[in-house]
């Protein structure tokens, strides 16, 4: 693997930039692998990387139906935070945040992680009580989170409107300073490049059409659009299409897939120094390094695989943004799009073994999977390699819905997050 | 936004309706004999169909009545609207989902 460095940049500058090559191979599928990951998003590519780097499993393939990073990895609003209420979630998301902090160095690929702070606004006494409860719970779990007065919030984010005569005035905010954003494409590319260098085959345009099981019920092979691929361990990491893939092995999951939309504005000069989100009136906004305002809208109400949603969902979010940031009222929006997110009843993910030996699943990230990418990939690789969960993902089973051990972040946040 | 054909009021915008989730999920009858596994299936497991999906809608800001619909989740096109309690009508699939 070509090592990226300032010296390399300088050398290429003096030699006509002719030394930059493709960063990973376009692999042809082999007849068999030790492990196969289905789904070439950040979570899947990351899992392949950790299988190779931490578990010495290098005869591994990642199968992607279209191109890598083209699903929800390329469609999210890149917000990273770990201020979740419950112990299980805080451990999982903070594991990810700690990996984010060194990911560029570890992968030798700039994922542009920018811990610029994530601010969550409170508009009602109820919001304030819930958010303060989050702040205290986070501190008990070693996750940084501070309560700010409206004036302190405005000092941190000067564009914020803290007038008290608007429909939903800001009465306080929680700030996680370690939170922030990263470059979504770079995460997929960085993991792909590092995994490829360790021998992982990344196979694009390869759709899994069937999961074949042996006489003992265990996974034997995958039928794909590019031929039969044998593997005794298969990890499914296919987000919105997880139900479709898992049905091929006869596994039914507590998932529903909904469109989630986002939009970006024309590029502006730096105006928004942090991420601002409001669960109460549903606004998620940050500014990309290109200067675009990146805005997350809500999910549509109905099951759909169309990767598009209705305009009234975006309108709702933009109305909230315009009230919180009157200075953005005349900014024009450039693009909007949708991704399909797989949502569990408790809004917590499933990273687990399944009832089929050799078949593992990492799904249910709903509207908030990007932030967890490195942590999710890391513990999923552990689960696949050792055939048992890492202590961090041990609570995130499928059986928790049967046994009543829900990790009910849905109730904790009162909104899809 | 979807245009939804309420069987009682006619075509109305989606904003007047509330989505009621997957249709035809029956509550187990003999509740004292139901296993945890069966309860979990009833409460949480969903077919999450990529293709023709049977689902419930309620015309909340209209007649207030529930009805069922078949909708293709790959195109969001409604294929049929039918009454609560009725079996889903047979449908000619316009195309195989991609």
Short mmCIF file of C-alpha atoms in Angstrom, two decimals:
data_model
loop_
_atom_site.label_atom_id
_atom_site.label_comp_id
_atom_site.label_asym_id
_atom_site.label_seq_id
_atom_site.Cartn_x
_atom_site.Cartn_y
_atom_site.Cartn_z
CA UNK A 1 0.00 0.00 0.00
CA UNK A 2 1.29 3.43 -0.92
CA UNK A 3 1.95 5.39 2.28
CA UNK A 4 0.46 8.87 2.30
CA UNK A 5 2.64 11.54 3.91
CA UNK A 6 3.73 15.13 3.51
CA UNK A 7 6.96 13.87 1.97
CA UNK A 8 5.04 11.82 -0.61
CA UNK A 9 2.95 14.88 -1.45
CA UNK A 10 6.10 16.94 -1.95
CA UNK A 11 7.73 14.25 -4.09
CA UNK A 12 4.67 13.98 -6.33
CA UNK A 13 4.57 17.76 -6.62
CA UNK A 14 8.03 17.71 -8.14
CA UNK A 15 7.40 14.74 -10.42
CA UNK A 16 4.19 15.81 -12.19
CA UNK A 17 1.74 13.96 -9.90
CA UNK A 18 2.26 10.76 -11.91
CA UNK A 19 2.71 8.44 -8.94
CA UNK A 20 -0.87 8.29 -7.64
CA UNK A 21 -2.51 4.96 -8.40
CA UNK A 22 -5.80 3.22 -7.64
CA UNK A 23 -5.99 2.67 -3.90
CA UNK A 24 -7.48 -0.81 -3.98
CA UNK A 25 -7.77 -3.68 -6.45
CA UNK A 26 -10.92 -4.45 -8.40
CA UNK A 27 -11.03 -8.07 -7.23
CA UNK A 28 -12.56 -11.04 -9.05
CA UNK A 29 -14.52 -13.36 -6.76
CA UNK A 30 -12.65 -16.51 -5.70
CA UNK A 31 -14.58 -19.81 -5.30
CA UNK A 32 -14.27 -19.74 -1.50
CA UNK A 33 -13.35 -17.54 1.44
CA UNK A 34 -12.92 -18.03 5.19
CA UNK A 35 -15.40 -15.20 5.79
CA UNK A 36 -17.60 -13.04 3.59
CA UNK A 37 -19.10 -9.69 4.50
CA UNK A 38 -22.27 -8.81 2.58
CA UNK A 39 -22.58 -5.04 2.15
CA UNK A 40 -19.79 -2.64 1.22
CA UNK A 41 -20.69 0.34 3.35
CA UNK A 42 -18.57 1.74 6.15
CA UNK A 43 -19.73 -0.89 8.65
CA UNK A 44 -19.05 -3.81 6.27
CA UNK A 45 -15.70 -2.58 4.96
CA UNK A 46 -14.64 -1.75 8.50
CA UNK A 47 -15.57 -5.24 9.69
CA UNK A 48 -13.45 -6.75 6.89
CA UNK A 49 -10.54 -4.50 7.87
CA UNK A 50 -10.72 -5.51 11.55
CA UNK A 51 -11.10 -9.21 10.62
CA UNK A 52 -7.81 -8.92 8.74
CA UNK A 53 -5.94 -6.58 11.07
CA UNK A 54 -7.03 -7.87 14.49
CA UNK A 55 -8.14 -11.45 13.91
CA UNK A 56 -5.66 -12.56 11.20
CA UNK A 57 -8.49 -13.57 8.89
CA UNK A 58 -7.23 -12.34 5.54
CA UNK A 59 -9.03 -14.72 3.18
CA UNK A 60 -12.05 -12.43 3.33
CA UNK A 61 -14.31 -10.83 0.72
CA UNK A 62 -16.70 -7.89 0.88
CA UNK A 63 -19.60 -8.29 -1.56
CA UNK A 64 -21.32 -5.08 -2.61
CA UNK A 65 -24.37 -5.02 -4.88
CA UNK A 66 -23.49 -1.68 -6.44
CA UNK A 67 -20.46 0.46 -5.57
CA UNK A 68 -18.87 0.76 -2.14
CA UNK A 69 -20.07 3.56 0.09
CA UNK A 70 -23.02 4.28 -2.23
CA UNK A 71 -25.77 3.45 0.25
CA UNK A 72 -26.31 5.08 3.60
CA UNK A 73 -22.56 5.66 4.05
CA UNK A 74 -22.77 8.20 1.22
CA UNK A 75 -26.18 9.58 2.21
CA UNK A 76 -25.97 10.51 5.89
CA UNK A 77 -25.25 13.85 7.55
CA UNK A 78 -21.92 12.69 9.09
CA UNK A 79 -22.71 13.61 12.70
CA UNK A 80 -20.63 11.84 15.35
CA UNK A 81 -21.52 11.81 19.05
CA UNK A 82 -21.80 9.31 21.91
CA UNK A 83 -24.12 11.03 24.41
CA UNK A 84 -26.64 8.19 24.65
CA UNK A 85 -28.65 7.57 27.81
CA UNK A 86 -28.28 3.89 28.59
CA UNK A 87 -25.06 2.22 29.75
CA UNK A 88 -25.09 -0.28 26.88
CA UNK A 89 -25.46 2.42 24.23
CA UNK A 90 -22.96 4.78 25.83
CA UNK A 91 -20.37 1.98 25.87
CA UNK A 92 -20.99 1.13 22.21
CA UNK A 93 -21.06 4.66 20.81
CA UNK A 94 -18.16 5.86 22.95
CA UNK A 95 -16.12 2.86 21.80
CA UNK A 96 -16.75 4.17 18.28
CA UNK A 97 -15.89 7.76 19.21
CA UNK A 98 -12.57 6.67 20.69
CA UNK A 99 -11.75 4.83 17.46
CA UNK A 100 -12.76 7.90 15.40
CA UNK A 101 -10.19 9.98 17.26
CA UNK A 102 -7.28 7.99 15.80
CA UNK A 103 -8.86 6.56 12.65
CA UNK A 104 -6.98 8.79 10.17
CA UNK A 105 -3.64 7.77 11.68
CA UNK A 106 -4.53 4.08 11.94
CA UNK A 107 -5.75 3.88 8.34
CA UNK A 108 -3.18 6.37 7.01
CA UNK A 109 -6.15 8.00 5.28
CA UNK A 110 -7.62 11.35 6.20
CA UNK A 111 -11.22 10.76 7.28
CA UNK A 112 -11.38 14.45 8.24
CA UNK A 113 -12.69 13.74 11.74
CA UNK A 114 -13.51 17.14 13.19
CA UNK A 115 -14.52 17.18 16.88
CA UNK A 116 -16.20 20.56 16.64
CA UNK A 117 -18.86 19.87 19.25
CA UNK A 118 -22.45 18.62 19.02
CA UNK A 119 -25.08 20.81 20.66
CA UNK A 120 -28.56 19.48 21.48
CA UNK A 121 -31.18 22.12 22.18
CA UNK A 122 -33.91 22.15 24.82
CA UNK A 123 -37.11 24.10 24.10
CA UNK A 124 -39.42 23.07 26.94
CA UNK A 125 -39.13 22.17 30.61
CA UNK A 126 -39.66 18.56 29.59
CA UNK A 127 -36.75 18.78 27.11
CA UNK A 128 -34.59 20.35 29.80
CA UNK A 129 -35.31 17.56 32.29
CA UNK A 130 -34.63 14.84 29.74
CA UNK A 131 -31.45 16.45 28.44
CA UNK A 132 -30.10 17.07 31.95
CA UNK A 133 -30.79 13.42 32.75
CA UNK A 134 -28.73 12.52 29.68
CA UNK A 135 -25.92 14.85 30.79
CA UNK A 136 -25.74 13.24 34.25
CA UNK A 137 -25.99 9.70 32.89
CA UNK A 138 -23.25 10.45 30.36
CA UNK A 139 -20.94 11.78 33.06
CA UNK A 140 -21.46 8.62 35.13
CA UNK A 141 -20.37 6.68 32.05
CA UNK A 142 -17.30 8.82 31.40
CA UNK A 143 -18.87 10.48 28.34
CA UNK A 144 -18.37 14.25 28.23
CA UNK A 145 -21.54 16.35 28.08
CA UNK A 146 -22.20 19.83 29.52
CA UNK A 147 -25.37 21.77 30.19
CA UNK A 148 -25.28 25.31 28.74
CA UNK A 149 -27.52 28.31 29.35
CA UNK A 150 -28.95 29.97 26.20
CA UNK A 151 -26.26 32.66 26.48
CA UNK A 152 -23.50 30.06 26.74
CA UNK A 153 -25.00 28.22 23.76
CA UNK A 154 -24.98 31.43 21.72
CA UNK A 155 -21.39 32.16 22.72
CA UNK A 156 -20.43 28.71 21.34
CA UNK A 157 -22.62 29.04 18.24
CA UNK A 158 -23.15 32.74 17.45
CA UNK A 159 -25.65 32.18 14.61
CA UNK A 160 -28.15 30.58 17.00
CA UNK A 161 -31.34 32.55 17.70
CA UNK A 162 -31.98 32.58 21.46
CA UNK A 163 -34.84 35.09 21.37
CA UNK A 164 -37.49 34.01 23.86
CA UNK A 165 -40.47 35.14 21.76
CA UNK A 166 -40.24 32.44 19.07
CA UNK A 167 -42.54 29.42 18.95
CA UNK A 168 -39.94 27.07 20.47
CA UNK A 169 -37.39 29.24 22.30
CA UNK A 170 -34.01 27.81 23.27
CA UNK A 171 -34.00 27.45 27.05
CA UNK A 172 -30.72 25.57 27.27
CA UNK A 173 -28.52 23.06 25.50
CA UNK A 174 -26.27 20.08 26.06
CA UNK A 175 -22.85 20.18 24.43
CA UNK A 176 -20.67 17.18 23.74
CA UNK A 177 -17.35 18.76 22.81
CA UNK A 178 -15.76 15.49 21.62
CA UNK A 179 -18.55 15.04 19.08
CA UNK A 180 -18.41 16.44 15.57
CA UNK A 181 -18.31 15.30 11.96
CA UNK A 182 -16.15 13.28 9.54
CA UNK A 183 -15.96 12.85 5.79
CA UNK A 184 -18.36 9.99 4.99
CA UNK A 185 -16.83 8.85 1.68
CA UNK A 186 -13.33 8.88 3.15
CA UNK A 187 -14.43 6.41 5.82
CA UNK A 188 -15.52 3.86 3.21
CA UNK A 189 -12.45 4.50 1.05
CA UNK A 190 -10.03 4.47 3.97
CA UNK A 191 -11.31 1.12 5.23
CA UNK A 192 -11.43 -0.30 1.69
CA UNK A 193 -7.82 0.73 1.03
CA UNK A 194 -6.53 -0.60 4.35
CA UNK A 195 -8.50 -3.87 4.07
CA UNK A 196 -7.33 -4.41 0.49
CA UNK A 197 -3.72 -3.93 1.56
CA UNK A 198 -4.19 -6.79 4.05
CA UNK A 199 -5.52 -9.09 1.31
CA UNK A 200 -9.28 -8.57 1.55
CA UNK A 201 -11.11 -8.83 -1.81
CA UNK A 202 -13.56 -5.97 -2.38
CA UNK A 203 -16.04 -7.15 -4.99
CA UNK A 204 -18.45 -4.57 -6.37
CA UNK A 205 -21.50 -5.19 -8.59
CA UNK A 206 -21.99 -8.52 -6.86
CA UNK A 207 -25.47 -9.12 -5.50
CA UNK A 208 -26.22 -11.99 -3.12
CA UNK A 209 -29.23 -13.82 -4.54
CA UNK A 210 -29.38 -16.76 -2.12
CA UNK A 211 -27.83 -18.05 1.10
CA UNK A 212 -27.20 -21.79 0.91
CA UNK A 213 -27.20 -23.95 4.04
CA UNK A 214 -25.81 -27.42 4.63
CA UNK A 215 -27.48 -30.48 6.16
CA UNK A 216 -26.56 -29.24 9.65
CA UNK A 217 -28.30 -25.92 8.96
CA UNK A 218 -25.07 -23.94 8.90
CA UNK A 219 -24.14 -21.48 6.18
CA UNK A 220 -22.24 -23.15 3.33
CA UNK A 221 -22.21 -20.75 0.43
CA UNK A 222 -23.66 -17.65 -1.18
CA UNK A 223 -25.26 -17.65 -4.59
CA UNK A 224 -24.37 -14.33 -6.18
CA UNK A 225 -24.81 -12.50 -9.45
CA UNK A 226 -21.12 -13.31 -10.05
CA UNK A 227 -21.29 -17.00 -9.24
CA UNK A 228 -21.24 -19.32 -6.24
CA UNK A 229 -18.99 -18.27 -3.35
CA UNK A 230 -18.33 -20.74 -0.54
CA UNK A 231 -17.91 -19.44 3.00
CA UNK A 232 -18.49 -20.90 6.48
CA UNK A 233 -18.84 -17.45 8.05
CA UNK A 234 -21.08 -14.77 6.56
CA UNK A 235 -21.60 -11.34 8.10
CA UNK A 236 -24.58 -9.37 6.81
CA UNK A 237 -24.20 -5.60 7.02
CA UNK A 238 -26.75 -4.35 4.53
CA UNK A 239 -28.69 -1.63 6.41
CA UNK A 240 -32.09 -1.00 4.77
CA UNK A 241 -32.00 -4.27 2.83
CA UNK A 242 -31.17 -6.49 5.82
CA UNK A 243 -34.65 -8.05 5.97
CA UNK A 244 -34.40 -8.94 2.29
CA UNK A 245 -30.98 -10.59 2.63
CA UNK A 246 -31.73 -12.37 5.90
CA UNK A 247 -35.01 -13.76 4.51
CA UNK A 248 -32.86 -15.76 2.09
CA UNK A 249 -31.62 -17.72 5.11
CA UNK A 250 -35.08 -17.89 6.65
CA UNK A 251 -34.29 -15.42 9.45
CA UNK A 252 -37.04 -12.95 10.30
CA UNK A 253 -35.94 -9.80 12.12
CA UNK A 254 -37.67 -7.05 14.08
CA UNK A 255 -36.87 -4.44 11.44
CA UNK A 256 -38.76 -1.97 9.30
CA UNK A 257 -37.12 0.03 6.51
CA UNK A 258 -38.03 3.69 6.07
CA UNK A 259 -36.73 6.48 3.83
CA UNK A 260 -34.64 9.07 5.68
CA UNK A 261 -33.91 12.31 3.88
CA UNK A 262 -31.15 14.89 3.97
CA UNK A 263 -30.35 18.01 2.01
CA UNK A 264 -27.51 20.47 1.45
CA UNK A 265 -27.43 24.15 0.65
CA UNK A 266 -25.23 26.13 -1.68
CA UNK A 267 -21.75 26.61 -0.15
CA UNK A 268 -21.34 29.51 2.27
CA UNK A 269 -18.38 31.03 4.08
CA UNK A 270 -17.84 29.52 7.56
CA UNK A 271 -20.95 30.43 9.54
CA UNK A 272 -21.74 27.46 11.77
CA UNK A 273 -18.84 26.31 13.99
CA UNK A 274 -20.49 23.20 15.45
CA UNK A 275 -23.27 20.67 14.93
CA UNK A 276 -26.66 21.81 16.22
CA UNK A 277 -29.55 19.43 16.69
CA UNK A 278 -32.98 19.68 18.19
CA UNK A 279 -34.95 16.53 18.88
CA UNK A 280 -37.96 18.57 19.96
CA UNK A 281 -38.57 20.41 16.68
CA UNK A 282 -36.51 18.08 14.54
CA UNK A 283 -33.59 20.03 13.12
CA UNK A 284 -30.11 18.71 12.43
CA UNK A 285 -27.60 21.09 10.91
CA UNK A 286 -23.85 21.40 10.43
CA UNK A 287 -21.58 23.01 7.87
CA UNK A 288 -19.33 20.87 5.69
CA UNK A 289 -15.73 21.77 4.96
CA UNK A 290 -16.90 22.75 1.46
CA UNK A 291 -19.23 25.28 3.12
CA UNK A 292 -22.56 23.61 2.42
CA UNK A 293 -25.10 23.53 5.22
CA UNK A 294 -25.83 19.84 5.75
CA UNK A 295 -29.34 19.30 7.05
CA UNK A 296 -30.89 16.08 8.26
CA UNK A 297 -34.63 15.67 7.84
CA UNK A 298 -36.89 13.00 9.27
CA UNK A 299 -38.08 9.59 8.16
CA UNK A 300 -41.19 9.09 6.10
CA UNK A 301 -43.95 7.26 7.92
CA UNK A 302 -44.22 4.17 5.74
CA UNK A 303 -42.04 1.20 4.76
CA UNK A 304 -40.29 1.94 1.50
CA UNK A 305 -37.17 1.00 -0.47
CA UNK A 306 -37.34 3.87 -2.96
CA UNK A 307 -34.41 5.95 -1.57
CA UNK A 308 -36.58 9.04 -1.86
CA UNK A 309 -39.17 10.66 0.35
CA UNK A 310 -41.82 13.32 0.43
CA UNK A 311 -41.10 17.05 0.39
CA UNK A 312 -43.25 17.88 3.42
CA UNK A 313 -40.70 16.04 5.60
CA UNK A 314 -37.96 18.41 4.42
CA UNK A 315 -40.23 21.44 4.75
CA UNK A 316 -40.87 20.58 8.38
CA UNK A 317 -37.14 20.53 9.14
CA UNK A 318 -36.42 23.71 7.17
CA UNK A 319 -39.11 25.59 9.08
CA UNK A 320 -37.37 24.64 12.33
CA UNK A 321 -33.95 25.63 10.93
CA UNK A 322 -35.27 29.01 9.77
CA UNK A 323 -36.62 29.75 13.22
CA UNK A 324 -33.40 28.74 15.00
CA UNK A 325 -31.14 30.39 12.39
CA UNK A 326 -32.94 33.37 10.84
CA UNK A 327 -29.69 34.26 9.04
CA UNK A 328 -30.10 31.12 6.85
CA UNK A 329 -33.59 32.01 5.63
CA UNK A 330 -32.47 33.12 2.18
CA UNK A 331 -29.97 30.33 1.61
CA UNK A 332 -30.91 28.14 -1.35
CA UNK A 333 -30.92 24.36 -1.10
CA UNK A 334 -28.92 22.55 -3.77
CA UNK A 335 -29.74 18.87 -3.41
CA UNK A 336 -31.93 16.55 -1.40
CA UNK A 337 -31.91 12.77 -1.33
CA UNK A 338 -33.04 9.77 0.68
CA UNK A 339 -31.51 6.63 2.10
CA UNK A 340 -33.27 3.53 3.42
CA UNK A 341 -32.74 3.00 7.14
CA UNK A 342 -33.58 -0.19 9.02
CA UNK A 343 -35.23 0.62 12.32
CA UNK A 344 -35.69 -1.66 15.33
CA UNK A 345 -38.55 -1.24 17.82
CA UNK A 346 -36.18 0.11 20.52
CA UNK A 347 -34.04 2.15 18.09
CA UNK A 348 -30.92 0.27 19.17
CA UNK A 349 -28.92 -1.85 16.73
CA UNK A 350 -28.54 -5.62 16.50
CA UNK A 351 -24.93 -6.87 16.28
CA UNK A 352 -25.19 -10.57 16.87
CA UNK A 353 -25.06 -14.22 15.99
CA UNK A 354 -28.27 -15.55 14.46
CA UNK A 355 -30.16 -18.83 14.76
CA UNK A 356 -28.24 -20.00 11.66
CA UNK A 357 -24.71 -21.20 12.54
CA UNK A 358 -22.10 -19.15 10.71
CA UNK A 359 -24.51 -16.31 9.89
CA UNK A 360 -23.99 -13.00 11.70
CA UNK A 361 -25.89 -9.76 11.37
CA UNK A 362 -25.12 -6.10 12.02
CA UNK A 363 -28.27 -4.06 11.44
CA UNK A 364 -30.95 -1.87 12.96
CA UNK A 365 -28.82 1.27 13.10
CA UNK A 366 -31.86 3.22 12.03
CA UNK A 367 -31.21 6.89 11.53
CA UNK A 368 -27.92 7.03 13.44
CA UNK A 369 -25.44 4.48 12.13
CA UNK A 370 -22.66 6.64 10.70
CA UNK A 371 -21.35 7.79 14.07
CA UNK A 372 -20.90 4.19 15.15
CA UNK A 373 -19.06 2.98 12.03
CA UNK A 374 -15.64 2.13 13.55
CA UNK A 375 -17.03 0.74 16.81
CA UNK A 376 -19.72 -1.28 15.09
CA UNK A 377 -17.25 -2.70 12.58
CA UNK A 378 -14.76 -3.51 15.34
CA UNK A 379 -17.15 -5.51 17.54
CA UNK A 380 -18.85 -7.14 14.52
CA UNK A 381 -15.46 -8.45 13.34
CA UNK A 382 -14.84 -9.81 16.85
CA UNK A 383 -18.24 -11.54 16.84
CA UNK A 384 -17.60 -13.15 13.45
CA UNK A 385 -14.01 -14.21 14.19
CA UNK A 386 -14.64 -15.67 17.66
CA UNK A 387 -18.24 -16.80 17.17
CA UNK A 388 -19.14 -14.93 20.34
CA UNK A 389 -19.98 -11.28 20.99
CA UNK A 390 -17.49 -8.72 22.28
CA UNK A 391 -18.59 -7.56 25.78
CA UNK A 392 -19.66 -4.24 24.23
CA UNK A 393 -22.11 -5.76 21.76
CA UNK A 394 -23.24 -8.64 23.99
CA UNK A 395 -26.49 -6.82 24.95
CA UNK A 396 -27.36 -6.03 21.31
CA UNK A 397 -28.83 -9.44 20.48
CA UNK A 398 -31.91 -10.45 18.50
CA UNK A 399 -33.14 -12.37 21.55
CA UNK A 400 -33.52 -9.19 23.61
CA UNK A 401 -36.90 -8.67 21.93
CA UNK A 402 -38.02 -12.11 23.11
CA UNK A 403 -36.58 -11.81 26.61
CA UNK A 404 -37.64 -8.22 27.26
CA UNK A 405 -34.18 -6.69 27.64
CA UNK A 406 -34.82 -3.79 25.31
CA UNK A 407 -32.27 -0.96 25.13
CA UNK A 408 -34.99 1.58 24.67
CA UNK A 409 -33.23 4.63 23.26
CA UNK A 410 -36.48 5.29 21.34
CA UNK A 411 -38.19 6.21 24.59
CA UNK A 412 -35.06 7.90 25.95
CA UNK A 413 -34.72 10.35 23.08
CA UNK A 414 -38.43 10.51 22.17
CA UNK A 415 -37.37 10.70 18.53
CA UNK A 416 -35.59 8.66 15.91
CA UNK A 417 -31.96 9.63 16.31
CA UNK B 1 -46.18 13.09 -0.87
CA UNK B 2 -48.42 10.11 -1.46
CA UNK B 3 -51.92 10.56 -2.83
CA UNK B 4 -54.01 8.03 -0.94
CA UNK B 5 -57.43 6.82 -2.02
CA UNK B 6 -59.52 6.56 1.14
CA UNK B 7 -62.31 4.04 0.37
CA UNK B 8 -64.78 6.30 2.21
CA UNK B 9 -63.65 9.83 1.22
CA UNK B 10 -61.72 9.48 -2.05
CA UNK B 11 -58.24 10.71 -2.92
CA UNK B 12 -56.57 12.83 -0.26
CA UNK B 13 -52.97 13.90 0.44
CA UNK B 14 -50.85 11.76 2.73
CA UNK B 15 -50.84 14.48 5.41
CA UNK B 16 -54.44 13.55 6.31
CA UNK B 17 -53.46 9.97 7.10
CA UNK B 18 -51.55 8.07 9.73
CA UNK B 19 -49.63 4.95 8.76
CA UNK B 20 -50.71 1.92 10.76
CA UNK B 21 -47.89 -0.51 10.00
CA UNK B 22 -48.05 -3.96 8.48
CA UNK B 23 -51.54 -5.44 8.10
CA UNK B 24 -52.80 -8.93 8.96
CA UNK B 25 -50.77 -9.38 12.15
CA UNK B 26 -53.24 -11.17 14.37
CA UNK B 27 -52.95 -11.10 18.15
CA UNK B 28 -52.49 -14.70 19.40
CA UNK B 29 -55.83 -16.09 20.55
CA UNK B 30 -54.85 -18.44 23.38
CA UNK B 31 -52.76 -15.92 25.23
CA UNK B 32 -51.93 -18.11 28.23
CA UNK B 33 -50.41 -20.74 25.95
CA UNK B 34 -48.30 -18.44 23.83
CA UNK B 35 -44.53 -18.89 24.08
CA UNK B 36 -42.13 -15.96 24.46
CA UNK B 37 -40.94 -16.65 20.95
CA UNK B 38 -44.48 -16.32 19.58
CA UNK B 39 -45.06 -13.10 21.53
CA UNK B 40 -41.86 -11.63 20.14
CA UNK B 41 -42.93 -12.58 16.63
CA UNK B 42 -46.33 -10.94 17.15
CA UNK B 43 -44.99 -7.80 18.78
CA UNK B 44 -41.82 -7.11 16.85
CA UNK B 45 -41.11 -9.28 13.81
CA UNK B 46 -42.18 -7.73 10.51
CA UNK B 47 -41.97 -8.96 6.92
CA UNK B 48 -40.59 -5.55 5.83
CA UNK B 49 -41.34 -6.52 2.25
CA UNK B 50 -39.32 -5.21 -0.65
CA UNK B 51 -42.17 -5.43 -3.15
CA UNK B 52 -45.93 -5.58 -2.56
CA UNK B 53 -46.63 -4.79 1.08
CA UNK B 54 -49.98 -5.15 2.89
CA UNK B 55 -50.39 -2.27 5.34
CA UNK B 56 -52.90 -0.32 7.39
CA UNK B 57 -53.71 3.35 7.04
CA UNK B 58 -56.06 5.53 9.06
CA UNK B 59 -57.72 8.63 7.62
CA UNK B 60 -57.18 10.47 10.90
CA UNK B 61 -57.89 13.98 9.61
CA UNK B 62 -60.93 12.84 7.61
CA UNK B 63 -63.38 10.08 8.31
CA UNK B 64 -61.15 8.62 11.01
CA UNK B 65 -61.52 5.08 9.68
CA UNK B 66 -58.91 2.39 9.21
CA UNK B 67 -58.46 0.59 5.91
CA UNK B 68 -55.89 -1.72 4.34
CA UNK B 69 -53.78 -1.18 1.26
CA UNK B 70 -51.37 -3.03 -0.97
CA UNK B 71 -48.45 -0.82 -1.96
CA UNK B 72 -45.27 -1.61 -3.90
CA UNK B 73 -42.44 -0.50 -1.60
CA UNK B 74 -40.03 -0.26 -4.54
CA UNK B 75 -42.14 2.40 -6.29
CA UNK B 76 -44.52 3.62 -3.54
CA UNK B 77 -47.44 2.95 -5.93
CA UNK B 78 -50.71 1.79 -4.39
CA UNK B 79 -51.99 -1.41 -6.00
CA UNK B 80 -55.21 -1.98 -4.08
CA UNK B 81 -57.27 -0.56 -1.23
CA UNK B 82 -59.48 -2.93 0.77
CA UNK B 83 -61.46 -3.16 3.98
CA UNK B 84 -60.11 -4.07 7.38
CA UNK B 85 -60.79 -7.75 8.01
CA UNK B 86 -60.86 -8.65 4.31
CA UNK B 87 -58.19 -10.81 2.71
CA UNK B 88 -55.77 -8.94 0.45
CA UNK B 89 -57.03 -8.98 -3.16
CA UNK B 90 -54.98 -10.85 -5.74
CA UNK B 91 -52.75 -8.53 -7.70
CA UNK B 92 -50.89 -8.67 -10.97
CA UNK B 93 -47.36 -7.64 -10.19
CA UNK B 94 -46.39 -4.94 -12.67
CA UNK B 95 -42.74 -5.88 -12.44
CA UNK B 96 -40.35 -7.86 -10.29
CA UNK B 97 -38.71 -5.68 -7.68
CA UNK B 98 -35.17 -4.80 -8.73
#
